[in-house]
PDB file of C-alpha atoms in Angstrom:
ATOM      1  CA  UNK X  28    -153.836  69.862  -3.178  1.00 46.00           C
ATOM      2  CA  UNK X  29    -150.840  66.912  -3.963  1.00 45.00           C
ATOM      3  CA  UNK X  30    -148.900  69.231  -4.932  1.00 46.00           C
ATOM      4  CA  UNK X  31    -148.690  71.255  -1.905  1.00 50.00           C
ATOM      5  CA  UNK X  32    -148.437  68.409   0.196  1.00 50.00           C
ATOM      6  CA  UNK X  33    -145.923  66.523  -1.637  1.00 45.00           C
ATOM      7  CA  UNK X  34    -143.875  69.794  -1.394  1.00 52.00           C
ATOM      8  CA  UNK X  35    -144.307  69.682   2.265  1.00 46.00           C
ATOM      9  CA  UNK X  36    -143.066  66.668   2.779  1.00 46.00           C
ATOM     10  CA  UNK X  37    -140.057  67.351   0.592  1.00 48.00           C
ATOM     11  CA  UNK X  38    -139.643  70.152   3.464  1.00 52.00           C
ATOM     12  CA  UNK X  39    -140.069  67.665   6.119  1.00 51.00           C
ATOM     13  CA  UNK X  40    -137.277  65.640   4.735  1.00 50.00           C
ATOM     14  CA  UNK X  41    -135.021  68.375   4.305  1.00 51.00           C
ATOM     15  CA  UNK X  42    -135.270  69.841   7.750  1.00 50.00           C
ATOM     16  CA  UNK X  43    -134.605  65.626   8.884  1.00 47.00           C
ATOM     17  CA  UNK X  44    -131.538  65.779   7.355  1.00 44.00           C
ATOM     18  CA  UNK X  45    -130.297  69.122   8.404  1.00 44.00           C
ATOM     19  CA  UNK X  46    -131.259  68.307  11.591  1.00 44.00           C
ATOM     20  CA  UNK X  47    -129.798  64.437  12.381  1.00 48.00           C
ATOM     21  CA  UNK X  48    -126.570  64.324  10.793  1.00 48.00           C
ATOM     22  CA  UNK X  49    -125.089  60.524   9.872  1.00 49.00           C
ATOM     23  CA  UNK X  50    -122.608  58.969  11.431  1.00 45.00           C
ATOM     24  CA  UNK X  51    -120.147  59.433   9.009  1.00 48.00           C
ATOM     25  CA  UNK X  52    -120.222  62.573   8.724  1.00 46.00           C
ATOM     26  CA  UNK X  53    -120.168  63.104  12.591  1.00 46.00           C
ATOM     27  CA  UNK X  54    -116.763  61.146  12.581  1.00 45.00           C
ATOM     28  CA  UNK X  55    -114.840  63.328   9.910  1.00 48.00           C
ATOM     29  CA  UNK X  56    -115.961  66.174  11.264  1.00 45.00           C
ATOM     30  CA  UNK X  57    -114.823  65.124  15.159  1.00 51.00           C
ATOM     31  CA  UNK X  58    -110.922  64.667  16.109  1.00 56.00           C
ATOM     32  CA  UNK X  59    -109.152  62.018  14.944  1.00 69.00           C
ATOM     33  CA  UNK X  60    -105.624  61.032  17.127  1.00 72.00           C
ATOM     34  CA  UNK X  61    -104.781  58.730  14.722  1.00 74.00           C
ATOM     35  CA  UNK X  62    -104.765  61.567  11.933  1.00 74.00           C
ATOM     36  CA  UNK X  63    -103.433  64.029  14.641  1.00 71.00           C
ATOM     37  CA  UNK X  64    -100.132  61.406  15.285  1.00 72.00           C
ATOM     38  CA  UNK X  65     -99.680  60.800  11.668  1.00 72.00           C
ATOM     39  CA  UNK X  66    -100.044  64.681  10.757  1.00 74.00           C
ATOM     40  CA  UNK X  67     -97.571  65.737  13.634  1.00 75.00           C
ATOM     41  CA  UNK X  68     -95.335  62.389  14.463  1.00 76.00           C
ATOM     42  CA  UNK X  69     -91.936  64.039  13.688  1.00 80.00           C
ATOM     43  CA  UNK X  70     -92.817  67.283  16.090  1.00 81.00           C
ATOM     44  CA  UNK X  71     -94.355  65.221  18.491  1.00 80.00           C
ATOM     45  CA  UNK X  72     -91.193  63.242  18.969  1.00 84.00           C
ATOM     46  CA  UNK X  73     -88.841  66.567  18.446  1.00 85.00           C
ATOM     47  CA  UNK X  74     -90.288  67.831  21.581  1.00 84.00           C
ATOM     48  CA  UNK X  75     -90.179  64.355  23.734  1.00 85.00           C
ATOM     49  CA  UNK X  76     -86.298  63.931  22.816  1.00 87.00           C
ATOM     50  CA  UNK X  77     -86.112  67.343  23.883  1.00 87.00           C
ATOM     51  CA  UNK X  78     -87.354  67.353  27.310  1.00 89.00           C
ATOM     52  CA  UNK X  79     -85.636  63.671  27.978  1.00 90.00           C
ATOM     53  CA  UNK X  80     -82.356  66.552  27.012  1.00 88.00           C
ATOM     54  CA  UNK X  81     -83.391  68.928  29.302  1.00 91.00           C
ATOM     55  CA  UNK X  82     -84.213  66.182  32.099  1.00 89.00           C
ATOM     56  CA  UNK X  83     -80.723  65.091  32.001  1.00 90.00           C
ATOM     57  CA  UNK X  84     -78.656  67.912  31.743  1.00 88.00           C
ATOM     58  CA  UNK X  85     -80.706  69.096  34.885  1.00 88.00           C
ATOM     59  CA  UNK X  86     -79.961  65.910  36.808  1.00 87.00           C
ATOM     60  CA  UNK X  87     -75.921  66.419  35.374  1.00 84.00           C
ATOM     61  CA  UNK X  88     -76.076  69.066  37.008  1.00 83.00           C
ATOM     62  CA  UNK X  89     -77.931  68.749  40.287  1.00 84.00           C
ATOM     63  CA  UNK X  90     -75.353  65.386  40.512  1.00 78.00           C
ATOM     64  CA  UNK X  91     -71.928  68.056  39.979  1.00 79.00           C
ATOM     65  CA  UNK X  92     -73.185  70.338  42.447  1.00 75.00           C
ATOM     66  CA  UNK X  93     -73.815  67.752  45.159  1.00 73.00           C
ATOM     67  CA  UNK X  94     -69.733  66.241  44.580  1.00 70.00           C
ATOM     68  CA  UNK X  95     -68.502  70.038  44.566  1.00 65.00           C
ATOM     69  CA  UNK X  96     -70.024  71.177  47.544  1.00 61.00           C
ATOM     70  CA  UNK X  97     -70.593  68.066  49.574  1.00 59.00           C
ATOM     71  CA  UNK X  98     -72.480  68.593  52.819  1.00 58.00           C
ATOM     72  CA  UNK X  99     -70.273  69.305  55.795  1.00 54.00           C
ATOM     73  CA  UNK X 100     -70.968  67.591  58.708  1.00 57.00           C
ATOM     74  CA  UNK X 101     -70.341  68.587  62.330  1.00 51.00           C
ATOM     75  CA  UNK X 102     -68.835  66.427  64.761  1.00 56.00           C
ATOM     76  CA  UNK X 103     -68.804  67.894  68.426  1.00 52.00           C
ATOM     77  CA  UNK X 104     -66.071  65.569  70.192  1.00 57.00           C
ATOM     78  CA  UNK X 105     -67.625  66.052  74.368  1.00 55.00           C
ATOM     79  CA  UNK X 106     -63.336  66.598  75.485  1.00 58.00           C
ATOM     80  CA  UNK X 107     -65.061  66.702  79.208  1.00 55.00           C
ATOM     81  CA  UNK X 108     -65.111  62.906  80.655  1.00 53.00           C
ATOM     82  CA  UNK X 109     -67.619  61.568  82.170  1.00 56.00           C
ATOM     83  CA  UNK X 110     -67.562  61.891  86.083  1.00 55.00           C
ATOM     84  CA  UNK X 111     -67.450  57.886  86.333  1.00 56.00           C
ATOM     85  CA  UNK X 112     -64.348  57.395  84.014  1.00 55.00           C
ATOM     86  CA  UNK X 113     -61.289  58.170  85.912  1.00 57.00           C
ATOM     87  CA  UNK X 114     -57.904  59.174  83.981  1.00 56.00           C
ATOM     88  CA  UNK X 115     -54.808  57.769  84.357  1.00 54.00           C
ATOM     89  CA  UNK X 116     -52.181  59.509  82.879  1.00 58.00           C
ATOM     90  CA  UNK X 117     -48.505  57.005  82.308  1.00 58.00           C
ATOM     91  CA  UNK X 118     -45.545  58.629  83.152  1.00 60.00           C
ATOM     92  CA  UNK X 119     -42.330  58.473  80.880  1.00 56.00           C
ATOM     93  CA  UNK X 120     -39.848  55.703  81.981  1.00 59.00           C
ATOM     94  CA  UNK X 121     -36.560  57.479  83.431  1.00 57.00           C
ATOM     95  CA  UNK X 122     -33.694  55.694  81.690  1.00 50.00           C
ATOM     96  CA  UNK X 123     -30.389  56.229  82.891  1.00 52.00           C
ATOM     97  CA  UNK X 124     -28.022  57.779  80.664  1.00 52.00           C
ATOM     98  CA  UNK X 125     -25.093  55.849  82.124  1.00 53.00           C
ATOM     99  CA  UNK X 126     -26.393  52.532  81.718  1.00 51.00           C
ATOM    100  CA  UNK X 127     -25.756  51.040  77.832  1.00 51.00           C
ATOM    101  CA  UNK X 128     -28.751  50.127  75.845  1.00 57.00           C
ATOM    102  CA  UNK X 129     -29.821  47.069  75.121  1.00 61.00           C
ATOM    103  CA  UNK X 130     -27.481  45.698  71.947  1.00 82.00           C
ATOM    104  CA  UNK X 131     -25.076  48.369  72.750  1.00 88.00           C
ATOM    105  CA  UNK X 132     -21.952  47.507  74.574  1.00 92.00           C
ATOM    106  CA  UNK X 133     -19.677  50.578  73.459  1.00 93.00           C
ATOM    107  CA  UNK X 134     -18.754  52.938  70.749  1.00 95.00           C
ATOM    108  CA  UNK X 135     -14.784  53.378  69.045  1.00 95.00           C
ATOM    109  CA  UNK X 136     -13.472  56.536  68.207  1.00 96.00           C
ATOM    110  CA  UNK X 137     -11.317  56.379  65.084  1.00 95.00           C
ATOM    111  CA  UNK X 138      -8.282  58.935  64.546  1.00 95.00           C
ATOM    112  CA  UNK X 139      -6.050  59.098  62.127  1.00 94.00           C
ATOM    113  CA  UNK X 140      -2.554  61.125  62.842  1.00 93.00           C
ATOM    114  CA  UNK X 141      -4.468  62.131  65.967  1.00 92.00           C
ATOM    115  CA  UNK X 142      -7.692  63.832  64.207  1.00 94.00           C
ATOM    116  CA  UNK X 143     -11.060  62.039  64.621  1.00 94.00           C
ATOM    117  CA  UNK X 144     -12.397  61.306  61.283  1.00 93.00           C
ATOM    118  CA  UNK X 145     -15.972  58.976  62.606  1.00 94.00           C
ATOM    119  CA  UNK X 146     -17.067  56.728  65.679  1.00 95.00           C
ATOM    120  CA  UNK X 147     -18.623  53.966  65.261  1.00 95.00           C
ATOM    121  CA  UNK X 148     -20.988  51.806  68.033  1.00 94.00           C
ATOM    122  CA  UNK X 149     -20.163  48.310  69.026  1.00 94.00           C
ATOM    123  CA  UNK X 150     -23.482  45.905  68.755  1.00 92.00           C
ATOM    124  CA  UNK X 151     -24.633  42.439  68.192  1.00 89.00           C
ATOM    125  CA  UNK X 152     -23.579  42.797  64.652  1.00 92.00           C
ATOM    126  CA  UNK X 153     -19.429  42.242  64.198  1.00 94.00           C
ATOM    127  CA  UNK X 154     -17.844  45.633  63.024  1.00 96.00           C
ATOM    128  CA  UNK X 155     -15.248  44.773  60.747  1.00 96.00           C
ATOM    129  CA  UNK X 156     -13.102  47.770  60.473  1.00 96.00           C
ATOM    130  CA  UNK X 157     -10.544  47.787  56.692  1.00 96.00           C
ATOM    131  CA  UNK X 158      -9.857  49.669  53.572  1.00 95.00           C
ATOM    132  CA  UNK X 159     -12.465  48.209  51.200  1.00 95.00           C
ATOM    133  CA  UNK X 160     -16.120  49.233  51.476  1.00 94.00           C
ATOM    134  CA  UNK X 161     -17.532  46.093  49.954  1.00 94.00           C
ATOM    135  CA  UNK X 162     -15.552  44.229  53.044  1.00 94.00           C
ATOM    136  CA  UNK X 163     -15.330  46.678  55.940  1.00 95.00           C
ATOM    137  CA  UNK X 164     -17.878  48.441  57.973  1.00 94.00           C
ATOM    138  CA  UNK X 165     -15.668  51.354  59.245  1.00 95.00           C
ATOM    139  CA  UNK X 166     -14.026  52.492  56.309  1.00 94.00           C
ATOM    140  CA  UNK X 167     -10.254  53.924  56.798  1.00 95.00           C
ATOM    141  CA  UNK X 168      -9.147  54.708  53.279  1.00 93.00           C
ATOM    142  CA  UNK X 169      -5.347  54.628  54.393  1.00 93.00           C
ATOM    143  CA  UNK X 170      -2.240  52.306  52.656  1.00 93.00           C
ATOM    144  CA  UNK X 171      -1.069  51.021  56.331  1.00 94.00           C
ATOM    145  CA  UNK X 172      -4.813  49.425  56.746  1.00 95.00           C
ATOM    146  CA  UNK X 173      -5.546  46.132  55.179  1.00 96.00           C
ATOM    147  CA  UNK X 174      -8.669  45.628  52.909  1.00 95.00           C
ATOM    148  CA  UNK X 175     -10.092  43.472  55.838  1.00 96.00           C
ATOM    149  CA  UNK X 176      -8.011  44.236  58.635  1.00 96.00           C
ATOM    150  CA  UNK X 177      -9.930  43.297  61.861  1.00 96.00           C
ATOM    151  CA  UNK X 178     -13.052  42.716  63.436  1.00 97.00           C
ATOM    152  CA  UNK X 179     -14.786  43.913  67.386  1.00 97.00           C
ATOM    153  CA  UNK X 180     -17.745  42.077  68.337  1.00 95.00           C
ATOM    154  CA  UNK X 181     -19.088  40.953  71.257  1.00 93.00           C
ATOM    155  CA  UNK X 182     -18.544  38.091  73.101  1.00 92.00           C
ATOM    156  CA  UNK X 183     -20.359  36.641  76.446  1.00 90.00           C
ATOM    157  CA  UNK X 184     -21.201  40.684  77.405  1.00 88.00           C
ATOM    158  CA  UNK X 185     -17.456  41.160  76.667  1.00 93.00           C
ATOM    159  CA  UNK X 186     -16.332  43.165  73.839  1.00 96.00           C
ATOM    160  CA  UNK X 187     -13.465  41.436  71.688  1.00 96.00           C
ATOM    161  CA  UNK X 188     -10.767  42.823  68.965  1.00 97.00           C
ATOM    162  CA  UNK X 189      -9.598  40.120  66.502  1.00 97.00           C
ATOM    163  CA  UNK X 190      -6.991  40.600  63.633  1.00 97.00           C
ATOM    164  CA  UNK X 191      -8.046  39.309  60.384  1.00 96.00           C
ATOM    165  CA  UNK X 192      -4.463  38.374  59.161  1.00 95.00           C
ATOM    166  CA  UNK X 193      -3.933  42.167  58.145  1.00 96.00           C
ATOM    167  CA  UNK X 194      -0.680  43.001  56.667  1.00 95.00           C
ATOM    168  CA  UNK X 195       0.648  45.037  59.362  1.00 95.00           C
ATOM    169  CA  UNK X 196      -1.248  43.855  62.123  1.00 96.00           C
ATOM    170  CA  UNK X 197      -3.115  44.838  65.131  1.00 96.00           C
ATOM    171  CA  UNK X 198      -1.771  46.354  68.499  1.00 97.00           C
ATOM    172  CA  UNK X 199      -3.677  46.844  72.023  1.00 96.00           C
ATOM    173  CA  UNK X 200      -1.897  49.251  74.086  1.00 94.00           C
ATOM    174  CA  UNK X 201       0.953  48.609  72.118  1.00 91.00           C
ATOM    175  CA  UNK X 202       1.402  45.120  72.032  1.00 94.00           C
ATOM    176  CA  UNK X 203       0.612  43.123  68.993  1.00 95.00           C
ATOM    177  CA  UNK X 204      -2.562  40.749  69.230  1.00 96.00           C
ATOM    178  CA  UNK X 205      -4.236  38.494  67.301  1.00 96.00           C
ATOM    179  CA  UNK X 206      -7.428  38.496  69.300  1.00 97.00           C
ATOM    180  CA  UNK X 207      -8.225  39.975  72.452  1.00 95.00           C
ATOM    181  CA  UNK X 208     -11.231  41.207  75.341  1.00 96.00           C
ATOM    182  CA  UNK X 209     -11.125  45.352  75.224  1.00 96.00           C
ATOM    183  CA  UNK X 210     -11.848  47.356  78.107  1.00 95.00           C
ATOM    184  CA  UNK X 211     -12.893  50.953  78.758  1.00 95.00           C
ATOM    185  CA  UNK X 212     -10.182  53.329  77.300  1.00 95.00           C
ATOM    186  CA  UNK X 213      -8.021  50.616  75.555  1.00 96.00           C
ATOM    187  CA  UNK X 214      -5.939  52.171  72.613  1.00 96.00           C
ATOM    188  CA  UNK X 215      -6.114  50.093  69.608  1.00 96.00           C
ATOM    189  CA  UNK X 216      -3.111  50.776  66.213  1.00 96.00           C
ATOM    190  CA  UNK X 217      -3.510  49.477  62.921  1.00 96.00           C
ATOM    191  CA  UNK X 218      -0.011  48.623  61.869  1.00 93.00           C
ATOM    192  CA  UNK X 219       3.074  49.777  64.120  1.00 88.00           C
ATOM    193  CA  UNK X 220       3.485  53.220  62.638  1.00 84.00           C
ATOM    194  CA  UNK X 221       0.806  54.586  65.118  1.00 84.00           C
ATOM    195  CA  UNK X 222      -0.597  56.705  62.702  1.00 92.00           C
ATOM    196  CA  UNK X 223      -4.288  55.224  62.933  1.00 95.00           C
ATOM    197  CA  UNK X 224      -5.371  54.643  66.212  1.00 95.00           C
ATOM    198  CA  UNK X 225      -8.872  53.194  67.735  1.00 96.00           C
ATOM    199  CA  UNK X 226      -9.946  54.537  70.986  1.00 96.00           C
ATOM    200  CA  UNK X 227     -12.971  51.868  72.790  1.00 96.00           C
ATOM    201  CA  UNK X 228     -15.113  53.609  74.996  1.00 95.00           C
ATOM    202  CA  UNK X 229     -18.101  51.589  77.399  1.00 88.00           C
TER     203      UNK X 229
END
């Protein structure tokens, strides 16, 4: 009679500890994400790296699109004017042809042996007229014309011709001047020859 009951509490006790597990072994039989990260760290972090990759090279290119094809905006201009607003439109100032512009007070004609090789327009500025470009203005690349031979400029609203102690001098009309007023159509020779010859024109 012990016997049989010591044997069935034996059984009792078995069944107990099939039945109520410890703690222990409840833990290393659950899931562990400490084990988990240590077991799988270098995957883990693989596959992050890899979608921070993919994240970027999206937005690259999302960003490249956008500058390429920017977005084209519409602007309607409204050409009609409003009823209240009245136009005025300015009219172009007639200027007469025959009066001189302002600065301006005539233009010389320069011929040599009776061809017209330039003109040349009288200002504010003297125009000093010679052989030499780093002297003269008017250029007249000729052996009877000094390197600075003379000089028109204007004077009070008058235009003048003065020599510039040339070599051969300078004739009006065909009298030899040293300085003197021009008027409209006045014939102006460098040297006596005749061969270069100014023509002043208002």
């Amino acid at each position: 009679m012990k016997k049989n009951n010591f044997s069935v509490l034996a059984d009792t006790n078995r069944r107990h500890c099939f039945c109520k597990p410890s703690v222990s072994m409840r833990c290393s039989a659950g899931f562990s994400l400490l084990n988990f990260w240590q077991e799988n760290s270098s995957p883990l972090i693989l596959a992050a790296l890899a979608v921070i990759v993919i994240a970027i090279l999206v937005w690259v290119v999302i960003h490249r699109r956008r500058q390429a094809f920017p977005e084209i905006k519409f602007e309607v201009k409204n050409q009609v004017p409003e009823k209240d607003i009245t136009l005025i439109e300015s009219q172009p100032e007639k200027v007469s042809r025959s009066a001189p512009l302002p600065g301006i007070f005539g233009k010389i004609e320069v011929l040599v042996n009776n061809q017209q090789i330039n003109t040349y327009l009288v200002t504010d500025n003297p125009l000093t007229i010679g052989r030499d470009p780093a002297q003269a203005l008017a250029i007249i690349q000729e052996a009877i014309v000094s390197k600075l031979h003379c000089s028109i400029f204007s004077r009070n609203g008058q235009v003048v011709i003065k020599d510039l102690n040339s070599t051969n001098g300078t004739y009006v009309n065909g009298e030899k001047v040293s300085e003197q007023e021009l008027q409209d159509n006045d014939v102006v020779f460098l040297g006596k020859k005749g061969t270069i010859k100014i023509i002043f024109h208002r």
